[in-house]
Amino acid sequence: MGKGSGYGKVILFGEHFVVHGIPGIVSAIDSSTDAIVTKAAVGLNIKDDRKTSKGYSEEKRLQQIESIERMLIDMKLDPKTPLDIWIGGNLPGFSGLGASAASSVAIARAISEEFCLALSNERINQVAYEAEIAYAGNPSGIDNTASTYGGLMWFKKNPAGGPDFVERLNVQGQIEIVICSTGKVANTKAMVDGVAERKKANPAKYDALFEQAANLAVDGRRALEAGRLAEVGMLMNKNHQILQEIGVSSVELDYLVDMARKQGAIGAKLTGGGGGGCMVALTPGEDLQARVANAFKAEGFEVLTTKIGAVGVNKN
Ligand code: PMV
């Protein structure tokens, strides 16, 4: 029996733009997916015990099977190797939190242990990237990197296909955030493909928006590292606006973003692929965090409260 786990993540700046080589900022969250893998007599038997949005497992089922086959091939194992796989942990299967990457990292680590492969974190990250292709089509690699290593990081995809540019970021103290799920499952691949198509059809508009996204990531990093949280929040709001302009927000996400701001969040934006999935709000201080979280809960939304820069998400 092999075991493994992988962190969930929240993107503070740059989702979608990172796919096209623009830098982004991502933080692992203190929720993870766990996996147990055992060699089986026949077939691929997956027991998924994660708490998920309605329809999540069904929607992701074929991509999940493909992702496991891709991982086995990358690990030089037969893609049809019979396996029993259990998936659980406290990271909910909500779109936008890197749940697919977290499950891939967890499963890759568990396979590595079960087959005595002793894969390094670097290899686990590569294997999980292969798996992400099944879910995202053309992933940036930001999700599997955050899921493998944890912590808060600056991420820029390497356009030449070599190692990506990843730097750990240090923040002063810990910053409370609230994540709220729309409850809607989103197809990351369709969202990523949609942006690429619209960019191709309207390069002038999209090039300008991509340049703005790059500037936001740079400014966001400076403000985060200097502890200028009001500025970080304002930049997150701007980031949400350009995500709306590239067509990846939704009525539900805009509603959550507005509500977070009305409750006093100093910044709020969609996080991850959009089109459903989750919103992240910057809510420094436990009182503000509780106020924003409780407002969502009172309307029946699922909420996660966590911190950026927290010790528990830096362990790898
Ligand atoms: O929705 P998620 O958690 O799969 O995040 C996707 C993030 C994207 O930037 C849209 C895609 C990527 O590979 O970076």
Short mmCIF file of C-alpha atoms and ligand atoms in Angstrom, two decimals:
data_model
loop_
_atom_site.label_atom_id
_atom_site.label_comp_id
_atom_site.label_asym_id
_atom_site.label_seq_id
_atom_site.Cartn_x
_atom_site.Cartn_y
_atom_site.Cartn_z
CA MET A 1 0.00 0.00 0.00
CA GLY A 2 1.35 3.47 -0.95
CA LYS A 3 0.19 6.78 0.47
CA GLY A 4 0.57 10.38 -0.63
CA SER A 5 -0.94 13.82 -0.39
CA GLY A 6 -1.01 17.13 -2.26
CA TYR A 7 -2.03 20.67 -1.26
CA GLY A 8 -4.91 22.67 -2.59
CA LYS A 9 -4.09 26.16 -3.85
CA VAL A 10 -5.47 29.60 -4.38
CA ILE A 11 -4.27 31.90 -7.18
CA LEU A 12 -3.95 35.50 -5.99
CA PHE A 13 -2.83 36.93 -9.34
CA GLY A 14 -2.69 35.71 -12.90
CA GLU A 15 -4.87 32.65 -13.53
CA HIS A 16 -5.34 32.02 -17.27
CA PHE A 17 -2.62 34.58 -18.08
CA VAL A 18 -0.02 32.16 -16.63
CA VAL A 19 -0.91 29.63 -19.33
CA HIS A 20 0.46 32.16 -21.85
CA GLY A 21 3.72 32.90 -20.01
CA ILE A 22 2.56 35.83 -17.84
CA PRO A 23 3.74 35.52 -14.20
CA GLY A 24 1.29 34.65 -11.45
CA ILE A 25 1.19 34.41 -7.65
CA VAL A 26 -0.16 31.30 -5.98
CA SER A 27 -0.47 30.11 -2.41
CA ALA A 28 -0.98 26.57 -1.21
CA ILE A 29 -3.81 26.29 1.31
CA ASP A 30 -3.92 24.22 4.47
CA SER A 31 -6.27 21.66 2.96
CA SER A 32 -4.99 18.69 1.05
CA THR A 33 -6.04 15.63 -0.88
CA ASP A 34 -4.81 12.25 0.33
CA ALA A 35 -4.50 9.09 -1.73
CA ILE A 36 -3.89 5.42 -1.02
CA VAL A 37 -2.87 3.18 -3.91
CA THR A 38 -2.71 -0.62 -3.81
CA LYS A 39 -1.81 -3.02 -6.61
CA ALA A 40 -5.01 -4.81 -7.67
CA ALA A 41 -5.87 -8.03 -9.50
CA VAL A 42 -7.85 -6.35 -12.23
CA GLY A 43 -9.02 -2.93 -13.47
CA LEU A 44 -8.76 0.64 -12.18
CA ASN A 45 -10.97 0.89 -9.11
CA ILE A 46 -11.32 4.44 -7.78
CA LYS A 47 -13.10 5.21 -4.52
CA ASP A 48 -13.46 8.97 -4.23
CA ASP A 49 -14.40 10.03 -0.70
CA ARG A 50 -13.80 13.75 -1.17
CA LYS A 51 -16.51 16.23 -0.32
CA THR A 52 -17.37 17.78 -3.68
CA SER A 53 -19.68 20.22 -5.42
CA LYS A 54 -22.72 18.43 -6.86
CA GLY A 55 -21.75 16.60 -10.06
CA TYR A 56 -17.98 17.19 -9.65
CA SER A 57 -16.91 13.53 -9.63
CA GLU A 58 -19.14 12.61 -12.58
CA GLU A 59 -17.97 15.62 -14.64
CA LYS A 60 -14.28 14.84 -13.96
CA ARG A 61 -14.51 11.04 -14.19
CA LEU A 62 -13.13 10.52 -17.72
CA GLN A 63 -10.44 13.18 -17.21
CA GLN A 64 -9.47 11.45 -13.95
CA ILE A 65 -9.01 8.07 -15.67
CA GLU A 66 -6.99 9.68 -18.46
CA SER A 67 -4.89 11.56 -15.89
CA ILE A 68 -3.98 8.35 -14.07
CA GLU A 69 -3.03 6.62 -17.34
CA ARG A 70 -0.87 9.60 -18.29
CA MET A 71 0.88 9.46 -14.90
CA LEU A 72 1.56 5.73 -15.19
CA ILE A 73 3.09 6.21 -18.65
CA ASP A 74 5.26 9.07 -17.39
CA MET A 75 6.42 6.82 -14.53
CA LYS A 76 7.34 4.12 -17.11
CA LEU A 77 4.57 1.82 -15.87
CA ASP A 78 1.90 0.09 -17.95
CA PRO A 79 -1.05 2.55 -18.28
CA LYS A 80 -3.42 -0.37 -17.70
CA THR A 81 -1.74 -1.45 -14.44
CA PRO A 82 -4.58 -2.76 -12.21
CA LEU A 83 -4.92 -0.47 -9.19
CA ASP A 84 -7.20 0.22 -6.26
CA ILE A 85 -7.13 3.95 -5.58
CA TRP A 86 -8.74 5.72 -2.62
CA ILE A 87 -8.95 9.50 -2.64
CA GLY A 88 -9.95 11.60 0.37
CA GLY A 89 -8.62 14.37 2.59
CA ASN A 90 -9.95 17.76 3.69
CA LEU A 91 -9.60 19.62 0.37
CA PRO A 92 -13.08 19.76 -1.12
CA GLY A 93 -13.59 18.97 -4.79
CA PHE A 94 -14.62 22.53 -5.70
CA SER A 95 -13.46 23.90 -9.05
CA GLY A 96 -10.76 26.55 -8.77
CA LEU A 97 -8.85 25.17 -5.78
CA GLY A 98 -6.49 22.97 -7.74
CA ALA A 99 -8.33 19.84 -6.63
CA SER A 100 -7.32 17.95 -9.77
CA ALA A 101 -3.63 18.80 -9.29
CA ALA A 102 -3.81 17.96 -5.57
CA SER A 103 -5.31 14.56 -6.35
CA SER A 104 -2.68 13.95 -9.05
CA VAL A 105 0.18 14.82 -6.69
CA ALA A 106 -1.34 12.61 -4.00
CA ILE A 107 -1.84 9.69 -6.39
CA ALA A 108 1.63 10.11 -7.95
CA ARG A 109 3.22 9.99 -4.49
CA ALA A 110 1.15 6.95 -3.52
CA ILE A 111 2.05 5.11 -6.76
CA SER A 112 5.70 6.00 -6.24
CA GLU A 113 5.55 4.44 -2.77
CA GLU A 114 3.57 1.36 -3.81
CA PHE A 115 5.97 0.60 -6.68
CA CYS A 116 9.11 1.61 -4.71
CA LEU A 117 10.04 4.27 -7.29
CA ALA A 118 11.31 6.80 -4.72
CA LEU A 119 10.42 9.71 -6.99
CA SER A 120 11.80 13.11 -5.97
CA ASN A 121 9.46 16.10 -5.52
CA GLU A 122 10.75 17.38 -8.84
CA ARG A 123 9.62 14.18 -10.59
CA ILE A 124 6.30 14.11 -8.71
CA ASN A 125 5.71 17.64 -9.98
CA GLN A 126 6.49 16.59 -13.57
CA VAL A 127 4.25 13.54 -13.33
CA ALA A 128 1.40 15.65 -11.91
CA TYR A 129 1.87 18.14 -14.77
CA GLU A 130 1.33 15.24 -17.22
CA ALA A 131 -1.87 14.41 -15.33
CA GLU A 132 -3.01 18.04 -15.47
CA ILE A 133 -2.98 17.87 -19.28
CA ALA A 134 -6.01 15.56 -19.00
CA TYR A 135 -7.90 18.16 -16.94
CA ALA A 136 -6.71 21.47 -18.41
CA GLY A 137 -5.55 20.64 -21.96
CA ASN A 138 -2.71 23.15 -21.89
CA PRO A 139 -1.95 23.70 -18.19
CA SER A 140 0.53 26.31 -17.02
CA GLY A 141 1.94 24.06 -14.29
CA ILE A 142 1.08 26.52 -11.52
CA ASP A 143 -1.39 24.15 -9.81
CA ASN A 144 0.82 21.05 -9.68
CA THR A 145 3.80 23.15 -8.53
CA ALA A 146 1.87 24.70 -5.62
CA SER A 147 0.36 21.32 -4.82
CA THR A 148 3.73 19.55 -4.75
CA TYR A 149 5.82 22.09 -2.83
CA GLY A 150 3.34 24.15 -0.81
CA GLY A 151 3.97 27.73 0.30
CA LEU A 152 3.48 31.07 -1.42
CA MET A 153 5.14 31.43 -4.79
CA TRP A 154 5.81 33.48 -7.85
CA PHE A 155 5.32 31.33 -10.95
CA LYS A 156 6.19 31.88 -14.58
CA LYS A 157 5.85 29.14 -17.15
CA ASN A 158 9.00 28.42 -19.14
CA PRO A 159 8.01 29.01 -22.80
CA ALA A 160 10.85 26.72 -23.94
CA GLY A 161 9.35 23.81 -21.99
CA GLY A 162 12.22 23.50 -19.49
CA PRO A 163 11.89 24.09 -15.75
CA ASP A 164 9.43 26.88 -14.91
CA PHE A 165 10.55 30.01 -13.08
CA VAL A 166 9.45 29.55 -9.48
CA GLU A 167 10.42 31.70 -6.51
CA ARG A 168 9.22 31.43 -2.94
CA LEU A 169 7.73 34.66 -1.60
CA ASN A 170 7.88 35.81 1.99
CA VAL A 171 5.10 37.80 3.56
CA GLN A 172 5.28 39.56 6.88
CA GLY A 173 3.10 37.49 9.20
CA GLN A 174 0.06 35.63 7.98
CA ILE A 175 -2.83 37.06 6.03
CA GLU A 176 -6.36 35.77 6.47
CA ILE A 177 -8.36 34.94 3.36
CA VAL A 178 -11.85 33.62 2.68
CA ILE A 179 -12.58 31.27 -0.19
CA CYS A 180 -16.20 30.78 -1.21
CA SER A 181 -17.55 28.28 -3.73
CA THR A 182 -20.30 29.13 -6.20
CA GLY A 183 -21.21 25.43 -5.99
CA LYS A 184 -20.91 25.22 -9.78
CA VAL A 185 -18.52 22.72 -11.35
CA ALA A 186 -16.38 24.21 -14.11
CA ASN A 187 -14.46 22.54 -16.91
CA THR A 188 -10.95 24.02 -16.72
CA LYS A 189 -10.05 22.76 -20.19
CA ALA A 190 -13.05 24.48 -21.78
CA MET A 191 -12.22 27.71 -19.92
CA VAL A 192 -8.53 27.62 -20.94
CA ASP A 193 -9.42 26.79 -24.57
CA GLY A 194 -12.01 29.59 -24.63
CA VAL A 195 -9.44 32.21 -23.61
CA ALA A 196 -6.96 30.96 -26.24
CA GLU A 197 -9.63 31.13 -28.96
CA ARG A 198 -10.79 34.63 -28.02
CA LYS A 199 -7.17 35.82 -27.80
CA LYS A 200 -6.52 34.52 -31.30
CA ALA A 201 -9.67 36.17 -32.65
CA ASN A 202 -8.95 39.54 -31.02
CA PRO A 203 -5.19 39.90 -30.47
CA ALA A 204 -5.14 43.70 -29.99
CA LYS A 205 -7.65 43.63 -27.12
CA TYR A 206 -6.11 40.57 -25.51
CA ASP A 207 -2.48 41.69 -25.81
CA ALA A 208 -3.35 44.86 -23.90
CA LEU A 209 -5.17 42.87 -21.19
CA PHE A 210 -2.26 40.42 -20.92
CA GLU A 211 0.14 43.30 -20.44
CA GLN A 212 -2.07 44.64 -17.66
CA ALA A 213 -2.08 41.19 -16.04
CA ALA A 214 1.72 41.06 -16.11
CA ASN A 215 1.93 44.49 -14.45
CA LEU A 216 -0.61 43.45 -11.81
CA ALA A 217 1.46 40.39 -10.87
CA VAL A 218 4.63 42.47 -10.53
CA ASP A 219 2.87 45.18 -8.49
CA GLY A 220 1.02 42.57 -6.43
CA ARG A 221 4.28 40.87 -5.54
CA ARG A 222 5.89 44.14 -4.42
CA ALA A 223 2.86 45.09 -2.33
CA LEU A 224 2.60 41.62 -0.76
CA GLU A 225 6.28 41.50 0.16
CA ALA A 226 6.13 45.01 1.62
CA GLY A 227 2.97 44.21 3.61
CA ARG A 228 0.92 46.91 1.81
CA LEU A 229 -2.28 44.90 2.05
CA ALA A 230 -4.73 47.62 0.99
CA GLU A 231 -2.76 47.85 -2.26
CA VAL A 232 -2.77 44.05 -2.67
CA GLY A 233 -6.56 44.11 -2.29
CA MET A 234 -6.98 46.91 -4.81
CA LEU A 235 -4.80 45.01 -7.31
CA MET A 236 -6.84 41.84 -6.77
CA ASN A 237 -9.97 43.84 -7.61
CA LYS A 238 -8.32 45.00 -10.82
CA ASN A 239 -7.32 41.42 -11.57
CA HIS A 240 -10.97 40.38 -11.25
CA GLN A 241 -11.93 43.09 -13.70
CA ILE A 242 -9.54 41.84 -16.39
CA LEU A 243 -10.69 38.27 -15.76
CA GLN A 244 -14.22 39.53 -16.46
CA GLU A 245 -12.93 41.14 -19.66
CA ILE A 246 -11.39 37.88 -20.92
CA GLY A 247 -14.75 36.21 -20.32
CA VAL A 248 -14.03 33.81 -17.46
CA SER A 249 -16.17 35.28 -14.69
CA SER A 250 -19.84 34.46 -14.20
CA VAL A 251 -22.94 35.97 -12.59
CA GLU A 252 -22.38 33.80 -9.52
CA LEU A 253 -18.69 34.73 -9.18
CA ASP A 254 -19.46 38.44 -9.60
CA TYR A 255 -22.12 38.12 -6.91
CA LEU A 256 -19.64 36.55 -4.45
CA VAL A 257 -16.97 39.15 -5.26
CA ASP A 258 -19.43 42.02 -4.69
CA MET A 259 -20.69 40.51 -1.48
CA ALA A 260 -17.17 40.01 -0.09
CA ARG A 261 -16.33 43.66 -0.82
CA LYS A 262 -19.59 44.89 0.75
CA GLN A 263 -18.74 42.94 3.90
CA GLY A 264 -15.40 44.75 4.12
CA ALA A 265 -12.94 42.49 2.26
CA ILE A 266 -10.11 44.68 1.02
CA GLY A 267 -9.97 42.82 -2.28
CA ALA A 268 -11.82 39.97 -3.98
CA LYS A 269 -11.59 38.10 -7.25
CA LEU A 270 -12.44 34.80 -8.84
CA THR A 271 -9.70 32.22 -8.39
CA GLY A 272 -8.70 29.39 -10.72
CA GLY A 273 -10.37 28.62 -14.01
CA GLY A 274 -13.60 30.60 -13.37
CA GLY A 275 -16.91 29.97 -15.12
CA GLY A 276 -18.10 28.66 -11.72
CA GLY A 277 -15.74 27.42 -9.06
CA CYS A 278 -14.46 29.75 -6.35
CA MET A 279 -13.85 33.34 -5.23
CA VAL A 280 -11.02 34.47 -2.93
CA ALA A 281 -11.25 37.51 -0.66
CA LEU A 282 -8.42 39.21 1.21
CA THR A 283 -9.64 39.66 4.78
CA PRO A 284 -6.74 40.52 7.11
CA GLY A 285 -7.52 39.95 10.78
CA GLU A 286 -9.68 37.22 12.27
CA ASP A 287 -12.68 39.52 12.86
CA LEU A 288 -12.92 40.62 9.24
CA GLN A 289 -12.36 37.06 8.07
CA ALA A 290 -15.18 35.80 10.31
CA ARG A 291 -17.54 38.57 9.20
CA VAL A 292 -17.06 37.83 5.51
CA ALA A 293 -17.16 34.05 6.00
CA ASN A 294 -20.32 34.22 8.13
CA ALA A 295 -22.12 36.38 5.57
CA PHE A 296 -21.54 33.71 2.92
CA LYS A 297 -22.49 30.88 5.26
CA ALA A 298 -25.73 32.69 6.15
CA GLU A 299 -26.66 32.50 2.46
CA GLY A 300 -25.84 28.79 2.35
CA PHE A 301 -22.52 28.98 0.51
CA GLU A 302 -19.60 26.64 1.25
CA VAL A 303 -16.65 28.54 2.68
CA LEU A 304 -13.00 27.82 3.48
CA THR A 305 -11.06 30.13 5.76
CA THR A 306 -7.28 29.99 5.72
CA LYS A 307 -4.14 32.11 5.74
CA ILE A 308 -1.47 33.04 3.25
CA GLY A 309 2.02 32.52 4.63
CA ALA A 310 0.79 29.99 7.20
CA VAL A 311 3.41 27.62 8.56
CA GLY A 312 1.44 24.44 7.84
CA VAL A 313 1.59 24.93 4.10
CA ASN A 314 5.35 25.27 3.77
CA LYS A 315 6.53 21.85 4.77
CA ASN A 316 7.92 20.29 1.58
O1 PMV B 1 -9.58 25.87 -11.86
P1 PMV B 1 -8.28 25.29 -11.46
O2 PMV B 1 -8.11 25.10 -9.97
O3 PMV B 1 -7.96 24.04 -12.22
O4 PMV B 1 -7.15 26.37 -11.87
C1 PMV B 1 -6.86 26.62 -13.24
C2 PMV B 1 -5.82 27.71 -13.39
C3 PMV B 1 -5.61 28.16 -14.84
O5 PMV B 1 -4.68 29.27 -14.81
C4 PMV B 1 -6.91 28.66 -15.46
C5 PMV B 1 -5.06 27.06 -15.72
C6 PMV B 1 -3.58 26.75 -15.51
O6 PMV B 1 -3.16 25.65 -15.88
O7 PMV B 1 -2.83 27.62 -15.04
#
